[in-house]
Coordinates of C-alpha atoms in Angstrom, one line a residue:
X1 CA 0.0 -0.2 -0.1
X2 CA 1.6 3.1 -1.0
X3 CA 0.9 6.7 1.2
X4 CA 2.2 9.6 0.9
X5 CA 3.2 12.2 3.4
X6 CA 0.2 14.3 3.0
X7 CA -2.2 11.1 3.6
X8 CA 0.2 10.5 6.7
X9 CA -0.2 13.9 8.0
X10 CA -3.8 14.2 7.6
X11 CA -4.5 11.0 9.2
X12 CA -2.5 12.0 12.1
X13 CA -3.6 15.3 12.4
X14 CA -7.4 14.0 12.6
X15 CA -6.6 11.6 15.2
X16 CA -4.8 14.4 17.1
X17 CA -7.7 16.9 16.4
X18 CA -10.7 14.0 17.4
X19 CA -8.7 13.6 20.9
X20 CA -8.7 17.3 21.6
X21 CA -11.9 17.9 20.1
X22 CA -13.4 15.3 22.2
X23 CA -11.8 16.1 25.7
X24 CA -12.6 20.3 25.0
X25 CA -16.3 19.0 24.0
X26 CA -16.9 16.8 27.1
X27 CA -15.6 19.9 29.1
X28 CA -17.7 21.7 31.1
X29 CA -16.8 25.4 29.9
X30 CA -16.9 24.8 26.1
X31 CA -19.6 25.2 23.8
X32 CA -20.6 23.1 20.9
X33 CA -19.5 26.0 17.9
X34 CA -16.1 26.4 20.2
X35 CA -15.6 22.8 19.9
X36 CA -15.9 22.7 16.4
X37 CA -13.9 25.6 16.0
X38 CA -11.0 24.1 18.3
X39 CA -11.4 21.3 15.8
X40 CA -10.4 23.1 12.7
X41 CA -7.6 25.2 14.0
X42 CA -6.2 21.8 15.5
X43 CA -6.6 20.1 12.4
X44 CA -4.9 22.8 10.4
X45 CA -2.2 23.4 12.8
X46 CA -1.1 19.3 13.4
X47 CA -1.6 19.1 9.4
X48 CA 1.1 21.8 9.0
X49 CA 3.5 20.5 11.8
X50 CA 3.3 17.2 11.3
X51 CA 4.0 17.6 7.3
X52 CA 6.9 20.0 7.9
X53 CA 8.4 17.8 10.1
X54 CA 8.1 14.6 7.6
X55 CA 9.3 16.9 5.0
X56 CA 12.4 18.3 7.2
X57 CA 13.2 14.9 8.7
X58 CA 12.3 12.1 6.0
X59 CA 11.3 13.2 2.5
X60 CA 13.5 16.1 2.3
X61 CA 16.7 13.6 2.6
X62 CA 15.2 11.0 0.5
X63 CA 15.1 13.4 -2.4
X64 CA 18.6 14.9 -2.2
X65 CA 19.3 10.9 -2.4
X66 CA 17.2 11.1 -5.3
X67 CA 18.6 14.0 -6.9
X68 CA 22.1 12.4 -6.2
X69 CA 21.0 9.1 -8.2
X70 CA 20.2 11.4 -11.0
X71 CA 23.3 13.0 -11.3
X72 CA 25.3 9.8 -10.8
X73 CA 23.1 8.2 -13.6
X74 CA 24.3 10.8 -15.8
X75 CA 27.7 10.4 -14.8
X76 CA 27.9 14.0 -13.1
X77 CA 29.6 13.7 -10.2
X78 CA 30.7 16.8 -9.9
X79 CA 27.4 18.0 -10.1
X80 CA 25.9 16.2 -6.7
X81 CA 24.5 18.3 -4.3
X82 CA 22.0 18.7 -1.2
X83 CA 19.6 20.5 -3.3
X84 CA 16.2 20.4 -1.9
X85 CA 13.8 18.6 -5.0
X86 CA 10.5 18.2 -3.8
X87 CA 8.5 15.3 -5.8
X88 CA 5.6 13.5 -4.8
X89 CA 6.0 9.7 -3.2
X90 CA 10.0 9.7 -3.1
X91 CA 10.1 6.5 -1.8
X92 CA 8.3 4.5 -4.3
X93 CA 10.2 6.3 -7.2
X94 CA 13.7 5.7 -5.2
X95 CA 12.2 1.8 -4.9
X96 CA 11.3 1.8 -8.4
X97 CA 14.9 3.6 -9.7
X98 CA 16.9 0.9 -7.3
X99 CA 14.9 -1.9 -9.2
X100 CA 15.6 -0.5 -12.3
X101 CA 19.1 0.0 -12.0
X102 CA 19.6 -3.4 -10.6
X103 CA 18.0 -4.9 -13.5
X104 CA 20.2 -2.6 -15.9
X105 CA 22.7 -3.9 -13.9
X106 CA 22.3 -7.4 -13.8
X107 CA 21.7 -7.3 -17.9
X108 CA 25.3 -5.6 -18.1
X109 CA 26.5 -8.2 -16.1
X110 CA 25.3 -11.0 -18.1
X111 CA 26.2 -9.2 -21.3
X112 CA 29.8 -9.2 -19.9
X113 CA 29.9 -13.1 -19.2
X114 CA 28.5 -13.6 -22.7
X115 CA 31.3 -11.6 -23.9
X116 CA 33.7 -13.2 -21.3
X117 CA 32.4 -16.5 -22.8
X118 CA 32.9 -15.6 -26.1
X119 CA 36.6 -14.0 -25.8
X120 CA 37.6 -17.2 -24.1
X121 CA 36.0 -19.7 -27.6
X122 CA 37.6 -17.0 -29.7
X123 CA 41.1 -17.3 -28.4
X124 CA 40.3 -21.2 -28.4
X125 CA 39.8 -21.1 -31.8
X126 CA 42.3 -18.9 -32.8
X127 CA 44.7 -20.8 -31.0
X128 CA 43.4 -24.3 -32.4
X129 CA 43.7 -22.4 -36.0
X130 CA 47.1 -20.9 -35.5
X131 CA 48.5 -24.0 -34.3
X132 CA 47.5 -26.6 -37.2
X133 CA 49.7 -25.4 -39.9
X134 CA 52.3 -24.0 -37.5
X135 CA 52.7 -27.7 -36.3
X136 CA 52.5 -28.9 -39.8
X137 CA 54.9 -26.8 -41.2
X138 CA 57.3 -27.4 -38.2
X139 CA 56.9 -31.3 -38.6
X140 CA 57.9 -31.4 -42.1
X141 CA 61.0 -28.9 -41.8
X142 CA 62.2 -30.9 -38.4
X143 CA 61.9 -34.1 -40.4
X144 CA 64.3 -32.5 -43.1
X145 CA 66.5 -31.3 -41.0
X146 CA 66.8 -34.2 -38.3
X147 CA 67.4 -36.4 -41.4
X148 CA 70.7 -36.1 -43.1
X149 CA 69.9 -39.1 -45.5
X150 CA 66.7 -37.8 -47.0
X151 CA 66.5 -37.9 -51.0
X152 CA 65.6 -34.9 -53.0
X153 CA 62.7 -36.0 -54.3
X154 CA 61.4 -36.3 -50.3
X155 CA 62.9 -32.8 -49.3
X156 CA 61.4 -31.1 -52.0
X157 CA 57.9 -33.0 -51.5
X158 CA 58.2 -32.3 -47.6
X159 CA 59.5 -28.5 -48.5
X160 CA 56.1 -28.1 -50.6
X161 CA 54.0 -29.3 -47.5
X162 CA 55.5 -26.8 -45.1
X163 CA 55.1 -24.4 -48.1
X164 CA 51.7 -25.0 -48.6
X165 CA 51.2 -24.8 -44.3
X166 CA 52.7 -21.5 -44.2
X167 CA 50.4 -20.1 -47.1
X168 CA 47.4 -21.5 -45.0
X169 CA 48.8 -19.8 -42.3
X170 CA 48.9 -16.8 -44.0
X171 CA 45.4 -16.8 -45.5
X172 CA 44.2 -17.3 -42.1
X173 CA 46.6 -14.2 -40.4
X174 CA 45.1 -11.9 -43.3
X175 CA 41.4 -13.2 -42.6
X176 CA 41.7 -12.2 -38.8
X177 CA 43.3 -8.8 -40.0
X178 CA 40.5 -8.4 -42.1
X179 CA 37.8 -9.3 -39.8
X180 CA 39.4 -6.7 -37.3
X181 CA 39.3 -4.1 -39.4
X182 CA 35.8 -4.5 -40.9
X183 CA 34.5 -4.8 -37.0
X184 CA 36.6 -1.6 -36.0
X185 CA 35.0 0.6 -39.4
X186 CA 38.2 1.7 -40.9
X187 CA 37.9 -0.2 -44.2
X188 CA 37.5 2.4 -46.8
X189 CA 34.6 1.2 -49.2
X190 CA 35.7 2.4 -52.7
X191 CA 32.0 2.4 -54.7
X192 CA 31.8 2.3 -58.3
X193 CA 29.7 1.2 -60.7
X194 CA 30.0 -2.0 -62.3
X195 CA 28.8 -4.9 -64.4
X196 CA 27.5 -7.7 -61.9
X197 CA 26.8 -9.8 -64.6
X198 CA 30.2 -9.8 -65.7
X199 CA 31.8 -10.1 -62.3
X200 CA 29.7 -13.6 -61.6
X201 CA 30.9 -15.0 -64.8
X202 CA 34.7 -14.1 -64.0
X203 CA 34.0 -15.6 -60.6
X204 CA 32.1 -18.9 -62.4
X205 CA 35.6 -19.2 -64.7
X206 CA 37.9 -19.0 -61.2
X207 CA 35.7 -21.8 -59.9
X208 CA 35.1 -23.7 -62.6
X209 CA 37.7 -26.6 -61.9
X210 CA 36.9 -26.7 -58.4
X211 CA 32.9 -27.4 -60.0
X212 CA 34.4 -29.6 -62.3
X213 CA 35.8 -31.9 -59.6
X214 CA 32.5 -32.1 -57.9
X215 CA 30.4 -32.2 -61.3
X216 CA 28.5 -29.2 -60.1
X217 CA 27.1 -27.1 -62.8
X218 CA 27.3 -23.3 -62.5
X219 CA 24.4 -21.3 -63.4
X220 CA 23.5 -17.8 -63.5
X221 CA 19.5 -16.8 -64.0
X222 CA 17.9 -15.1 -65.2
X223 CA 18.8 -16.6 -68.6
X224 CA 17.7 -13.5 -70.3
X225 CA 19.9 -10.7 -68.5
X226 CA 20.1 -7.6 -70.6
X227 CA 22.9 -7.1 -72.9
X228 CA 24.6 -3.9 -71.1
X229 CA 24.5 -6.1 -67.9
X230 CA 23.5 -5.2 -64.6
X231 CA 25.4 -2.5 -63.0
X232 CA 25.4 -1.9 -59.3
X233 CA 27.1 1.0 -57.1
X234 CA 29.8 -1.0 -54.9
X235 CA 33.3 -2.1 -54.1
X236 CA 33.8 -4.4 -56.6
X237 CA 36.8 -6.0 -55.0
X238 CA 35.5 -6.4 -51.7
X239 CA 31.6 -8.0 -53.5
X240 CA 33.8 -10.2 -55.5
X241 CA 35.3 -11.3 -52.1
X242 CA 32.1 -11.8 -50.9
X243 CA 30.7 -13.8 -54.2
X244 CA 33.9 -15.8 -54.1
X245 CA 33.0 -17.2 -50.6
X246 CA 29.3 -18.1 -51.1
X247 CA 29.4 -20.1 -54.6
X248 CA 32.7 -21.9 -53.3
X249 CA 30.7 -23.1 -50.1
X250 CA 27.5 -23.4 -52.3
X251 CA 30.1 -25.6 -54.3
X252 CA 31.2 -27.4 -51.3
X253 CA 28.4 -28.1 -49.2
X254 CA 25.9 -28.8 -52.2
X255 CA 25.1 -31.9 -54.0
X256 CA 27.7 -33.6 -56.2
X257 CA 26.4 -34.0 -59.6
X258 CA 24.0 -30.7 -58.7
X259 CA 24.0 -27.3 -59.6
X260 CA 24.9 -23.7 -58.2
X261 CA 22.4 -20.7 -59.2
X262 CA 23.5 -16.9 -58.9
X263 CA 20.1 -15.2 -59.4
X264 CA 20.2 -11.3 -60.2
X265 CA 16.8 -9.4 -59.5
X266 CA 15.6 -6.2 -59.2
X267 CA 14.0 -5.1 -56.0
X268 CA 13.3 -1.2 -56.5
X269 CA 16.3 0.9 -56.1
X270 CA 18.7 -2.0 -55.9
X271 CA 19.6 -5.5 -56.8
X272 CA 19.1 -9.2 -55.3
X273 CA 21.7 -11.0 -55.6
X274 CA 21.2 -14.7 -54.3
X275 CA 23.5 -17.9 -54.1
X276 CA 21.5 -21.3 -54.1
X277 CA 22.7 -25.0 -53.4
X278 CA 20.8 -28.4 -53.8
X279 CA 22.8 -29.5 -50.4
X280 CA 21.8 -30.7 -47.1
X281 CA 20.4 -27.8 -46.1
X282 CA 21.2 -26.3 -42.6
X283 CA 19.3 -27.0 -39.2
X284 CA 17.2 -24.4 -37.8
X285 CA 19.3 -24.2 -34.9
X286 CA 22.7 -23.3 -36.7
X287 CA 20.6 -20.5 -38.8
X288 CA 21.7 -17.8 -36.2
X289 CA 25.1 -18.4 -35.7
X290 CA 26.5 -19.3 -39.2
X291 CA 27.9 -15.8 -39.4
X292 CA 29.9 -16.1 -36.1
X293 CA 33.7 -16.2 -36.5
X294 CA 35.3 -19.7 -36.6
X295 CA 31.9 -21.1 -36.2
X296 CA 30.9 -24.6 -37.6
X297 CA 28.0 -26.3 -38.2
X298 CA 30.1 -29.9 -38.1
X299 CA 32.7 -29.6 -35.8
X300 CA 34.5 -32.6 -36.8
X301 CA 35.6 -31.2 -39.9
X302 CA 39.1 -30.2 -40.6
X303 CA 40.3 -26.8 -41.7
X304 CA 40.5 -28.2 -45.3
X305 CA 37.1 -29.5 -45.7
X306 CA 35.5 -26.6 -43.4
X307 CA 37.4 -23.9 -43.8
X308 CA 38.5 -21.3 -40.8
X309 CA 35.3 -20.5 -40.0
X310 CA 35.9 -16.7 -41.0
X311 CA 34.5 -16.7 -44.7
X312 CA 30.9 -15.8 -43.8
X313 CA 31.8 -13.4 -40.7
X314 CA 33.7 -11.2 -43.3
X315 CA 31.0 -11.5 -45.7
X316 CA 28.6 -10.3 -43.2
X317 CA 30.5 -7.5 -42.3
X318 CA 31.3 -6.6 -46.0
X319 CA 27.6 -6.7 -46.9
X320 CA 26.8 -4.2 -43.6
X321 CA 29.5 -2.0 -45.1
X322 CA 27.4 -1.5 -48.2
X323 CA 24.4 -0.5 -46.1
X324 CA 22.8 -4.1 -46.6
X325 CA 22.2 -7.3 -44.7
X326 CA 22.9 -10.9 -45.7
X327 CA 20.2 -13.2 -44.9
X328 CA 19.8 -17.0 -44.9
X329 CA 17.0 -19.5 -45.7
X330 CA 17.5 -22.7 -45.7
X331 CA 15.3 -26.2 -45.4
X332 CA 16.7 -30.0 -44.2
X333 CA 16.8 -31.4 -47.8
X334 CA 16.3 -28.6 -49.8
X335 CA 19.6 -26.6 -50.0
X336 CA 20.3 -23.4 -48.7
X337 CA 19.7 -19.5 -50.3
X338 CA 21.8 -17.0 -49.0
X339 CA 21.0 -13.4 -50.8
X340 CA 21.9 -9.3 -50.1
X341 CA 21.1 -6.4 -51.9
X342 CA 23.0 -3.5 -53.5
X343 CA 22.0 -0.4 -54.5
X344 CA 21.6 0.3 -58.3
X345 CA 23.5 3.4 -59.4
X346 CA 21.4 6.6 -59.8
X347 CA 23.1 7.6 -63.4
X348 CA 24.6 4.3 -64.9
X349 CA 26.3 6.3 -67.7
X350 CA 28.3 8.6 -65.2
X351 CA 28.4 6.5 -62.2
X352 CA 31.5 5.4 -63.2
X353 CA 33.4 7.4 -60.9
X354 CA 34.5 6.1 -58.0
X355 CA 33.2 7.3 -54.6
X356 CA 34.1 6.6 -51.2
X357 CA 32.1 6.0 -48.3
X358 CA 32.3 8.1 -45.0
X359 CA 35.0 6.1 -42.8
X360 CA 37.9 6.6 -41.3
X361 CA 41.5 5.2 -42.1
X362 CA 42.0 2.4 -45.1
X363 CA 42.3 -1.2 -45.4

């Protein structure tokens, strides 16, 4: 039950007045009219005295604490003062503020615990990913150094394997640097108008050998694309990086003897880009996590077969740097589609001039 200082003062004043009036009324020297007048004066006097007492002794101090609490919330510690701030029901308000601050602090604690868990997981993943190529290269090199009778052919083969491991290490480090810069927002997107059809066909040629090994057919839709191509305004090199990663994943995780489809479709002032495979699909519990760093759906996959888990995270940041969002749609047994949108140039004829997004620094 919430009772304000005014209600408490009124109740106490009435109680005191009733007692005093009763005593005066039953007295032999006081008439009824005088008793009523005495009761009114007594109520008013008691109300003022008790109300001022509550304000002076209790509520003024609580309001002063509340004013200090507001300064603390604004981090204005130098402005803390004992200035009186009258507001109704300060006890209830103070309780609500304390509860609100406690809930907010608990959320901050929970978020810090979550970030700490992610940090531990990230460090463990980085350590594992770095150790694999390092230990491999180290093993091949020490084998050659420890055995002087190694023939030239074996020495050359081991050196090549060590070089491949170090190349993998270099790629991993470069990916880590890239995603770190993208997350900090220091990468500048050099936007220019270019033909998206030509870029997709170029990537098809680059990945043709890998697709042939899995007997996967690469297809660009719709088939009746305009001869002038489909022009977008974006960073060509970064979008090329995104498409290579998405198409490569579609080839890798799609069905053998299947097909990978890249669809370009107008969507208002943008072009919707979708990459679809006919693989087994992604379970629902993994859909919200596939863009996390080092996240693998199949934890048993090696780095060579499953990748480092940085590719989709990099794609996500590049697409978001283009003011878009990458989305995933997948059904078990029906394949997976990843899609995003790119803005069309306002004037395709004169939009070939390179523009830069507002950002600080450069990759």
